[in-house]
Coordinates of C-alpha atoms and ligand atoms in Angstrom, one line a residue:
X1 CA 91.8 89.2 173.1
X2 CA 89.7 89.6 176.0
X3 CA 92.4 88.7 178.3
X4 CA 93.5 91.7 180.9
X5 CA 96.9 93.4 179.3
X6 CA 99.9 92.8 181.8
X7 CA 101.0 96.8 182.1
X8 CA 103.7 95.9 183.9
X9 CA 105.0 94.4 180.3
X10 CA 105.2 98.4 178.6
X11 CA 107.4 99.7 181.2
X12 CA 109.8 96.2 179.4
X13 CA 109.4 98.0 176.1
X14 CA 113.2 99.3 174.8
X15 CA 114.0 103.2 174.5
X16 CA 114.4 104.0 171.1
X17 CA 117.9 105.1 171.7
X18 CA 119.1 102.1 172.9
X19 CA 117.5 100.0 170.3
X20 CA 119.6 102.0 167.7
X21 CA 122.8 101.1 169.3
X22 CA 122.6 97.4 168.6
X23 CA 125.1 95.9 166.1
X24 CA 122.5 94.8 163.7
X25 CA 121.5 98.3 163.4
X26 CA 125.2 99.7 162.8
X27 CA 125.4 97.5 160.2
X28 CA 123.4 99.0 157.9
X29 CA 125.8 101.4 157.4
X30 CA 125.8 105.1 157.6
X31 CA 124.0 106.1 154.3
X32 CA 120.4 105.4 156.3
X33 CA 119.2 108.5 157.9
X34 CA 119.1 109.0 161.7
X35 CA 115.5 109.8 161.2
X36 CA 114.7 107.0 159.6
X37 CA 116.1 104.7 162.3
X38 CA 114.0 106.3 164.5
X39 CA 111.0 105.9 162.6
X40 CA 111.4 102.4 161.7
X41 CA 112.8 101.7 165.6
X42 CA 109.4 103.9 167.0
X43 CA 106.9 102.3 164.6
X44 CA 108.4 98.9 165.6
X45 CA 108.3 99.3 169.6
X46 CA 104.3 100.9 168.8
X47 CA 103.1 97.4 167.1
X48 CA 104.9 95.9 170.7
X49 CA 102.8 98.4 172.5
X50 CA 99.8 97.6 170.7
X51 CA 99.8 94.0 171.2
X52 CA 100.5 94.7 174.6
X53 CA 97.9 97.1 175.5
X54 CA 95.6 93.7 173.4
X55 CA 96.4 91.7 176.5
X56 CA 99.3 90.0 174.1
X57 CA 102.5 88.7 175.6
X58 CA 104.8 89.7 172.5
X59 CA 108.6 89.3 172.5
X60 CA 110.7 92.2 174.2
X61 CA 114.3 91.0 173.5
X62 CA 116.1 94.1 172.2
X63 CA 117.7 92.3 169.4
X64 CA 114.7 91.1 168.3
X65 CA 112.9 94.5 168.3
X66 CA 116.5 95.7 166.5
X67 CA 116.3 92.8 164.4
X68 CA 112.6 94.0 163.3
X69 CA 114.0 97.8 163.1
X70 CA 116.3 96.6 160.5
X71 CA 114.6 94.6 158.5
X72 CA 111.9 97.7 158.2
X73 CA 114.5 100.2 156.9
X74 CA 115.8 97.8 154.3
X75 CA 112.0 97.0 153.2
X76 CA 111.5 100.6 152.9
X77 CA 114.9 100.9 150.4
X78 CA 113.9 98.4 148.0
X79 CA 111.4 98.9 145.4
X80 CA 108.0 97.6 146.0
X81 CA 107.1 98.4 142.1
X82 CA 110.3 96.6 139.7
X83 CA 110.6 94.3 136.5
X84 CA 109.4 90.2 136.7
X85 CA 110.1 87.5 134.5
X86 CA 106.8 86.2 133.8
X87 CA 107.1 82.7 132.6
X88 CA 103.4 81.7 133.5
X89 CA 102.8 81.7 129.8
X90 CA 99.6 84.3 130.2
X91 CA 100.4 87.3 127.6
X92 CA 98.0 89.2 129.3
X93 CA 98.5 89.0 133.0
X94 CA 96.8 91.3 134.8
X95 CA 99.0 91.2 138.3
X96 CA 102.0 91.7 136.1
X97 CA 101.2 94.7 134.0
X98 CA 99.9 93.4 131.2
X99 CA 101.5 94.5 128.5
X100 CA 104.9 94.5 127.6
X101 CA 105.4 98.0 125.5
X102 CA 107.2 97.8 122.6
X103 CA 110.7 99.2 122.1
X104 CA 109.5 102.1 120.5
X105 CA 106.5 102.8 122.6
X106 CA 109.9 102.8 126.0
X107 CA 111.6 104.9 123.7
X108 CA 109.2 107.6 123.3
X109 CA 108.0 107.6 126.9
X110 CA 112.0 108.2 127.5
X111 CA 111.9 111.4 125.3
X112 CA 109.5 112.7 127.1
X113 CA 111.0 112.1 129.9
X114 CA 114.0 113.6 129.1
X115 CA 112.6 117.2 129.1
X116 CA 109.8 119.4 128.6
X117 CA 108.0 118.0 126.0
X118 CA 104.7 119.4 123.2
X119 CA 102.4 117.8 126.1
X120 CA 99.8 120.9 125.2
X121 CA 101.1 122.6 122.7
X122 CA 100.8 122.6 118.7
X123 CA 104.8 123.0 116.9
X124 CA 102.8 124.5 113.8
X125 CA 100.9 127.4 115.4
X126 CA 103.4 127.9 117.6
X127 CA 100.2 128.0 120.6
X128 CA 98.5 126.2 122.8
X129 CA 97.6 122.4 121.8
X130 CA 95.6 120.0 123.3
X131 CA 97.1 116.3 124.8
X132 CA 94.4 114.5 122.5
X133 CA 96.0 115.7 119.3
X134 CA 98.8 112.8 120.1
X135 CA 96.4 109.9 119.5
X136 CA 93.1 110.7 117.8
X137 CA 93.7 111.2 114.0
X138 CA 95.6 107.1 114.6
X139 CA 92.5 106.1 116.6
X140 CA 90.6 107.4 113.8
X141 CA 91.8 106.5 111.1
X142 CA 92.9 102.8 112.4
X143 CA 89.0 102.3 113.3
X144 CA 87.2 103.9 111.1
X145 CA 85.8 106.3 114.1
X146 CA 85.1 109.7 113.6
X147 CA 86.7 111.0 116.9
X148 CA 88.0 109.6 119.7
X149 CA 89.0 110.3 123.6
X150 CA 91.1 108.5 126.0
X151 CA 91.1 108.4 129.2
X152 CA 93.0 106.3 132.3
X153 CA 91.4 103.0 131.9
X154 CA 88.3 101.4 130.3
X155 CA 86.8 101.5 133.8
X156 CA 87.2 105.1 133.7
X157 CA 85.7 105.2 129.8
X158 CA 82.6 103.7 131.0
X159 CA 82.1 106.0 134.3
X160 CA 82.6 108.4 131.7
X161 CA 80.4 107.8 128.8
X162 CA 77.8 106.7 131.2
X163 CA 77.7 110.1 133.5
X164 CA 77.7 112.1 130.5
X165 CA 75.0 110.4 128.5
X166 CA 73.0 108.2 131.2
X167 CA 73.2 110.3 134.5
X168 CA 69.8 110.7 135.8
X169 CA 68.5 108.5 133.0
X170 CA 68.2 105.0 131.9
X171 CA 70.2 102.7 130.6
X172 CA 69.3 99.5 129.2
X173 CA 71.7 96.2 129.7
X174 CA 70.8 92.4 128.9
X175 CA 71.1 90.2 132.6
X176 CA 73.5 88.4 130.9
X177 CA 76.0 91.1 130.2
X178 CA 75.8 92.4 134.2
X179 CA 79.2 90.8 134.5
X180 CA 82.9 91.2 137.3
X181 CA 85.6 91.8 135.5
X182 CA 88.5 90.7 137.7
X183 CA 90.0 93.7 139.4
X184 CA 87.0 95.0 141.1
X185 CA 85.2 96.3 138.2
X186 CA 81.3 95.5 138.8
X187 CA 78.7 96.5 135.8
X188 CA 76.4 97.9 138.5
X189 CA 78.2 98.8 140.6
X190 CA 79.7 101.4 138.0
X191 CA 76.6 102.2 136.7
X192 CA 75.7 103.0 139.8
X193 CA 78.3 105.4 140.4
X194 CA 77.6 107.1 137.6
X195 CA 74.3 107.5 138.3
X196 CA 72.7 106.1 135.4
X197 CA 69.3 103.9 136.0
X198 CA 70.0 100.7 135.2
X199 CA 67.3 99.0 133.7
X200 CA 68.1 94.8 133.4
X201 CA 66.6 92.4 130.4
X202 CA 66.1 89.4 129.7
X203 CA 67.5 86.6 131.5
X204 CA 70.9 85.5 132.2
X205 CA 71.3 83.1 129.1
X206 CA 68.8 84.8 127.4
X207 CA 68.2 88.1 125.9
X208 CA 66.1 89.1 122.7
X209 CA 65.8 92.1 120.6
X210 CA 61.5 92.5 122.0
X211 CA 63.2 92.2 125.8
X212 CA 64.9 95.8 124.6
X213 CA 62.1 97.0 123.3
X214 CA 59.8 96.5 125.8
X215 CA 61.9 97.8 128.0
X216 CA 62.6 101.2 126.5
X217 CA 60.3 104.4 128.1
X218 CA 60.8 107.7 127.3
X219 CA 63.3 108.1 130.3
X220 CA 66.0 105.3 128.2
X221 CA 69.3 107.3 127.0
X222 CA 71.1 104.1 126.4
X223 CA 71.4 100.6 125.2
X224 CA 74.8 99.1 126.6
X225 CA 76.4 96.3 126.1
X226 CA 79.4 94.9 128.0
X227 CA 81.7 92.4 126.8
X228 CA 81.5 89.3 128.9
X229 CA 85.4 88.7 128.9
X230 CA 86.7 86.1 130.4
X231 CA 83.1 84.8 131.6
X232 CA 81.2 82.5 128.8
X233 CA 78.0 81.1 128.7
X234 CA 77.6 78.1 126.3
X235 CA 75.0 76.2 125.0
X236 CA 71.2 77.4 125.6
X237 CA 72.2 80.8 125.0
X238 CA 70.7 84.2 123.3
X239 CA 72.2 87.4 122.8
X240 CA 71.3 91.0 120.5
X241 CA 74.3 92.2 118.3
X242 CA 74.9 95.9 117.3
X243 CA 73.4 95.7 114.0
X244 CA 70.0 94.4 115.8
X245 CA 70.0 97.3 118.3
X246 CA 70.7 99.5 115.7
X247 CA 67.5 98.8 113.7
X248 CA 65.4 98.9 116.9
X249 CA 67.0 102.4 117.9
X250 CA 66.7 104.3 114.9
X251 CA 63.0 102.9 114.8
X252 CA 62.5 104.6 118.8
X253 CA 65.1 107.6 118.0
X254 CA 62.5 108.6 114.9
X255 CA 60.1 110.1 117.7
X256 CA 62.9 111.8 119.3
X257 CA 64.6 115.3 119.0
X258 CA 68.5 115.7 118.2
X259 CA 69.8 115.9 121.5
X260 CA 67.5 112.9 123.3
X261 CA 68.3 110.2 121.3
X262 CA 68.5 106.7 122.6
X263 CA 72.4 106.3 121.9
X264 CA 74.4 102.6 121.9
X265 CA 77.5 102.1 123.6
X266 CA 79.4 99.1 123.4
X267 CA 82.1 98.0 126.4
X268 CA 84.7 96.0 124.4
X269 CA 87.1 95.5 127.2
X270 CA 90.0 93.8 125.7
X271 CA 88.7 95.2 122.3
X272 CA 90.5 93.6 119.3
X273 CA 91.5 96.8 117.8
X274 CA 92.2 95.6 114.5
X275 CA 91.4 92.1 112.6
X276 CA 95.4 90.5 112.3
X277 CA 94.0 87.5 111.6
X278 CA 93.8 84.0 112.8
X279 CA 93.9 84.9 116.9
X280 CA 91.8 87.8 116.7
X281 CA 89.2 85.5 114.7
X282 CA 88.3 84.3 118.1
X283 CA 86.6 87.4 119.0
X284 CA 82.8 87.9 118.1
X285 CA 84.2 91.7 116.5
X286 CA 86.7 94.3 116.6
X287 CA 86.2 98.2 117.5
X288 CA 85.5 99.1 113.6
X289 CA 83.1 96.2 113.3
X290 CA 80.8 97.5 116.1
X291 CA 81.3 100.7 114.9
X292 CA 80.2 99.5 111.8
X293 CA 77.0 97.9 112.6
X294 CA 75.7 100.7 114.1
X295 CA 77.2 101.2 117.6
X296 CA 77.8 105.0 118.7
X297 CA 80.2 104.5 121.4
X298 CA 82.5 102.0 122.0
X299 CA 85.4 101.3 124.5
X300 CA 88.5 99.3 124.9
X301 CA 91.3 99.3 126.8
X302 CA 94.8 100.5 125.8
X303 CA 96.8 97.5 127.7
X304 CA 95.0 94.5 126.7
X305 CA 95.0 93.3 123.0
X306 CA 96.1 96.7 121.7
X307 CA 99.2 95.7 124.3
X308 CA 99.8 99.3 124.8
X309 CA 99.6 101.4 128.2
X310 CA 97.2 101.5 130.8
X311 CA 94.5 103.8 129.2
X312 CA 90.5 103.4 128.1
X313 CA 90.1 104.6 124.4
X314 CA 86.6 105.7 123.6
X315 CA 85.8 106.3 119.8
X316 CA 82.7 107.5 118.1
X317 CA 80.9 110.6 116.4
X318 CA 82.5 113.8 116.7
X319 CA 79.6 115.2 118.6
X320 CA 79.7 112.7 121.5
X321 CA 83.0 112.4 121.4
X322 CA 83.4 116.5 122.2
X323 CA 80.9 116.0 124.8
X324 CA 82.8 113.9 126.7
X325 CA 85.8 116.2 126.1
X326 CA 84.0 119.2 127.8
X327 CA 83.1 116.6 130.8
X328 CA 84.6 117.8 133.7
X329 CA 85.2 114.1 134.9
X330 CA 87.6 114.1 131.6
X331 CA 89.7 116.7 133.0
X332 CA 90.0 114.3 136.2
X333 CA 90.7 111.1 133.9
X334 CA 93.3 112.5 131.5
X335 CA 96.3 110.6 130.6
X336 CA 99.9 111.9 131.7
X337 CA 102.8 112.2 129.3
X338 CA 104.5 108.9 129.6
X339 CA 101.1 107.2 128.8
X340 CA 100.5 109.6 126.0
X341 CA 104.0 109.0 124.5
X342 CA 104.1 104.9 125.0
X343 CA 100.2 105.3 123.4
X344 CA 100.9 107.2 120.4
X345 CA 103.4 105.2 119.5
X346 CA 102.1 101.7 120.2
X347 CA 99.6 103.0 117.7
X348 CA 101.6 103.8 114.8
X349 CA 103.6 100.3 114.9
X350 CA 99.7 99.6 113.9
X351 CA 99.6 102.0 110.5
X352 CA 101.2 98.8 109.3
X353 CA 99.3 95.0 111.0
X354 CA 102.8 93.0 109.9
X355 CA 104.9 95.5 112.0
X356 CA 102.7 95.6 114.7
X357 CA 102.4 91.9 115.0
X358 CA 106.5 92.1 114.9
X359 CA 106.9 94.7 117.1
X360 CA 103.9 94.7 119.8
X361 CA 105.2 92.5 122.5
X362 CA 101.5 91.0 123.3
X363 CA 100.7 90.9 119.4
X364 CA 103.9 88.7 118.7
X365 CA 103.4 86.1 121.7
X366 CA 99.8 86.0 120.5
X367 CA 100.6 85.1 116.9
X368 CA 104.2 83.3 117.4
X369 CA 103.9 80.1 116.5
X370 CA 104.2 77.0 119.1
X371 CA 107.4 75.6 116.5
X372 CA 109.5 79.4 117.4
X373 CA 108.2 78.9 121.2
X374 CA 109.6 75.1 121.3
X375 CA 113.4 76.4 119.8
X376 CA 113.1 78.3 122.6
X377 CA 112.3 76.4 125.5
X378 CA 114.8 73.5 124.2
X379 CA 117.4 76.6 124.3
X380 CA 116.2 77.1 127.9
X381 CA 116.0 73.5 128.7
X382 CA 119.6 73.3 127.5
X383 CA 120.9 75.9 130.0
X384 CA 119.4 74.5 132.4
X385 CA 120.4 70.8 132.1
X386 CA 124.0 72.5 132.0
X387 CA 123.9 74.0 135.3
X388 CA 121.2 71.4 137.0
X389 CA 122.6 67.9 137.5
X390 CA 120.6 64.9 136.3
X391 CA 120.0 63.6 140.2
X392 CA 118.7 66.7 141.0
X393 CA 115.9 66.8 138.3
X394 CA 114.6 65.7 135.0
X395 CA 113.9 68.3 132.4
X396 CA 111.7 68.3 129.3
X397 CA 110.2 69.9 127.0
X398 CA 107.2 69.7 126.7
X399 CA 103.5 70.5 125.1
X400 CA 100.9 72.4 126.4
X401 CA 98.4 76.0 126.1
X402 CA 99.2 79.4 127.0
X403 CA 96.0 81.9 127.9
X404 CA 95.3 85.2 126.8
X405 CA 94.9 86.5 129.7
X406 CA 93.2 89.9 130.5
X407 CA 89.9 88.7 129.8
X408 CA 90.6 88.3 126.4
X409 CA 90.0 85.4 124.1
X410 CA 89.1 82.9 127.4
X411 CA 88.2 80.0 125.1
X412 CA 91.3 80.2 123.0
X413 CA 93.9 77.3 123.6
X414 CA 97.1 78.9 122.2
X415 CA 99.7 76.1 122.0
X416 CA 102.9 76.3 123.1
X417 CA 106.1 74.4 124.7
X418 CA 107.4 74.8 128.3
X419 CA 109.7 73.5 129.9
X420 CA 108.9 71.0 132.9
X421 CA 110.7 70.6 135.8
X422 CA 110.2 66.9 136.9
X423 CA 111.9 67.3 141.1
X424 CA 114.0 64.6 142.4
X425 CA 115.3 66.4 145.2
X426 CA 113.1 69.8 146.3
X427 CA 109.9 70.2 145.5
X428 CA 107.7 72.2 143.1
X429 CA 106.1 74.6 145.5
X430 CA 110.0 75.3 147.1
X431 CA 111.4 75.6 144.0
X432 CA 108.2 78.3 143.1
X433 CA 108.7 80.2 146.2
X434 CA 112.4 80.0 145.6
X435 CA 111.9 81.8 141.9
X436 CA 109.7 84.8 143.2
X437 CA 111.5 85.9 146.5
X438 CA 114.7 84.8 146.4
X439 CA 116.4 85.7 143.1
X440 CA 117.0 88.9 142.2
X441 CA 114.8 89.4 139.3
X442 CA 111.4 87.9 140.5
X443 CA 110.5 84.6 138.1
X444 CA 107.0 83.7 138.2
X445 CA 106.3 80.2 136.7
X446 CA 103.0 77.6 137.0
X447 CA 103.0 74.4 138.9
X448 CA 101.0 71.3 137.7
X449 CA 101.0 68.0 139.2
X450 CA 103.9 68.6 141.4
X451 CA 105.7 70.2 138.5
X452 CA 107.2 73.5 137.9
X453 CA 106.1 74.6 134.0
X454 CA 108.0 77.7 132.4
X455 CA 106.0 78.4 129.5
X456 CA 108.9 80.0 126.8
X457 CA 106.0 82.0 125.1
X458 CA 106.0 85.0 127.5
X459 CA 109.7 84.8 128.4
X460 CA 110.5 88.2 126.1
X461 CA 114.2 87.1 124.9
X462 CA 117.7 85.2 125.5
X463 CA 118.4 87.8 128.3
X464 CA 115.2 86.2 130.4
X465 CA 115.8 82.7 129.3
X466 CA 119.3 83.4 131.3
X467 CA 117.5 84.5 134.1
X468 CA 114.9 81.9 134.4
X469 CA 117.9 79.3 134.1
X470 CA 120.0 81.0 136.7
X471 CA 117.4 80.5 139.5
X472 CA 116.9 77.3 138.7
X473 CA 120.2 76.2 138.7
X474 CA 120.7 78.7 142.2
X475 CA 117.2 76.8 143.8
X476 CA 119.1 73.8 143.1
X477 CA 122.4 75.5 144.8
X478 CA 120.3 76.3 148.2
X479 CA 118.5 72.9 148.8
X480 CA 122.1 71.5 148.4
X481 CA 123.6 73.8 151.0
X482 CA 120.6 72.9 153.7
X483 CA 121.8 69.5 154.1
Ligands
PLP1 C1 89.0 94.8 131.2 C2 87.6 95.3 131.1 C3 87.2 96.5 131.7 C4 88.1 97.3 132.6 O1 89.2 97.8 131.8 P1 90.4 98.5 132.5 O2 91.3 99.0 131.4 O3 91.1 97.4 133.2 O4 89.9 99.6 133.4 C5 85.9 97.0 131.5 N1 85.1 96.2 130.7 C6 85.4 95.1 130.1 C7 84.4 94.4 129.2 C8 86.7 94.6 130.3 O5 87.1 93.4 129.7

């Protein structure tokens, strides 16, 4: 920068013509499109131009420009979006999807795909139906909830609940529970949007039932509270449960008319839909508990602990539940088909906790325990030593915790076995780098202390454990071939 560009350098610049004649660019065959060469060839020779015209001296060789051309059109054929092995060991892990859907949640979504489908409309009366009626009587009756609504995301669920019920109003939230959820997803900041008035209490490790209360005016449509997820305060801490905000709600809502009632809404995040038992005991409550003690509203995502798809379920009295129907924003948030189909019937593998905890890929690596996940990773260790010779690396099996992930359960150690790759020739971070780009099916593993770990509690089955071994034992292959 700063430096005067050299225009004499632009009249260097290839035509595009010429750049497609270069053998690197015959050898990609004749199945790429004309058009697309010259695309990939122009948009190539502009980013020369551009560096140019920056007072850059860039490389003009034509068969580096071809080179560039090339490598631009193949980029553009291979999927961006395509399967992982995720042998990081967390279940939940938000850059790779997080959750696995179960066998018959992919079946489902593939017999909707198939064809048209009852998307909107009802088999009995023969007549329009409407894309709830897939998943609210299993919301309800799994929860307890009188209604329910879902929507793209839990983000979405808040926006939503929060413009219909706190626009223009306030909305009352404890300091400590003004929390990032990883991804972008600010408690303010999507209050803000909303346009409720958000009105902070207490402190950040403190909050009390009286800091409510003196808080609430006349203006106060809401008390929220947001699940902290993967952000914990210990020690000197204070929070208010449902069942306390209850009492001091009904005590304000007593002065109130029907329709300006001071309403609780609870942001569950990962929300433990159901208590299965010993994992789920790590959460403070599930959705029915708070819907127990008092709340009106609560929301939770679809593809954290329910390990379903990517959607925000809101549950909750019929009433406020059809308001948020007749929202206009609802319209904008609604679910597609696939989503519907790989919801519905994640949710009925629930009618029945053992099945679901079989058959609900983030529910079984929760709850398998760390003996199953050892068998496994010796199997994987095996197939490794077999193709991986002893000089090369040592491999063990070894202890050590899995996470959650997702924002779920942060303080929950769940044990498990991986297998660690101890390098005598190559190197951990090689080896990593080697796993993710350069075998076909990405592999992404953990490194600690100049080890790479491949935690066998997320690797799905014998089909991955192949996989995992495969680029090993190939990593292994290239480092042998450089020298
Ligand atoms: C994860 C989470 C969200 C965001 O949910 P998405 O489904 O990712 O949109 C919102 N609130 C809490 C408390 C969460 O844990």
């Amino acid at each position: 920068m700063g430096r005067n560009p050299d225009m004499t350098l632009l009249k260097k610049l290839p035509q595009i013509e010429e750049i497609l004649h270069r053998p690197v660019i015959a050898a990609l065959g004749s199945a790429v499109p004309h058009n697309q060469l010259v695309e990939a060839a122009r948009a190539v020779v502009h980013t020369r131009r551009e560096s140019i015209l920056a007072g850059d001296v860039p490389v003009l060789d034509i068969d580096d420009i071809a080179s560039e051309t090339a490598q631009r059109v193949i980029d553009l054929g291979r999927p961006s979006l395509r399967r992982v092995v995720n042998a990081s060991g967390v279940i939940i892990h938000t850059n790779l999807g997080r959750s696995v859907l179960a066998d018959d949640a992919k079946a489902a979504v593939r017999d909707v795909i198939e064809g048209y489908s009852t998307l909107e409309y009802d088999i009995d009366t023969m007549s329009r139906g409407s894309r709830h009626d897939h998943y609210e009587a299993l919301v309800c009756s799994l929860t307890g909830a009188e209604a329910a609504i879902a929507v793209n995301n839990n983000a979405a669920a808040v926006m939503l609940v929060l413009s219909e019920f706190a626009a223009d109003h306030e909305a009352v939230i404890s300091r400590g529970e003004l929390v990032e959820i990883g991804g972008s997803f600010r408690v303010p900041d999507i209050m803000n949007q909303s346009r409720a008035k958000m009105v902070e209490v207490g402190t950040t490790n403190k909050t009390r039932v009286d800091d409510y209360e003196r808080a609430i005016t006349d203006d106060c449509a809401m008390l929220l509270k947001v699940h902290p997820s993967n952000y914990r305060m210990m020690g000197f801490t204070e929070d208010v449960g449902i069942a306390e905000l209850r009492k001091l709600a009904e005590h304000v809502n007593e002065h109130r008319d029907r329709d300006s009632k001071v309403l609780i809404y609870e942001d569950q995040g990962s929300g433990a839909f159901v208590d299965l038992g010993s994992v789920e005991a790590n959460l403070e409550h599930t959705v029915s508990e708070s819907l127990g003690n008092g709340a009106d509203l609560v929301s939770f995502s679809g593809d954290k602990l329910l390990g379903g798809p990517q959607a925000g379920i809101i549950v909750g009295s019929r009433i406020l539940i059809d308001r948020l129907k007749e929202n206009p924003l609802a319209r904008v948030l609604r679910l597609d088909k696939m989503t519907l189909a790989a919801l519905e019937a994640t949710l009925r593998l629930y009618i029945d906790p053992e099945v679901a905890i079989a058959k609900v890929p983030t529910l079984r690596m929760l709850h398998e325990p760390a003996d199953t996940v050892r068998s496994r990773a010796s199997r994987l260790a095996e197939a490794i030593r077999a193709s991986v010779p002893a000089d090369d690396a040592r491999i063990d099996v070894i202890p050590e915790v899995s996470r959650a992930g997702g924002g779920a359960l942060p303080m929950c150690d769940i044990g498990t076995y991986v297998v660690e790759i101890t390098f005598e020739r190559g190197d951990a971070q090689g080896c990593e780098t080697f796993l993710v780009q350069s075998c076909p099916i990405p592999i992404i593993t953990r490194i600690k202390a100049e080890k790479v770990l491949c935690d066998a509690r997320t690797i799905l089955d014998d089909d991955e454990l192949g996989i995992v071994a495969d680029g090993i034992s190939r990593y292994f292959t290239s480092i042998r071939g450089e020298r």
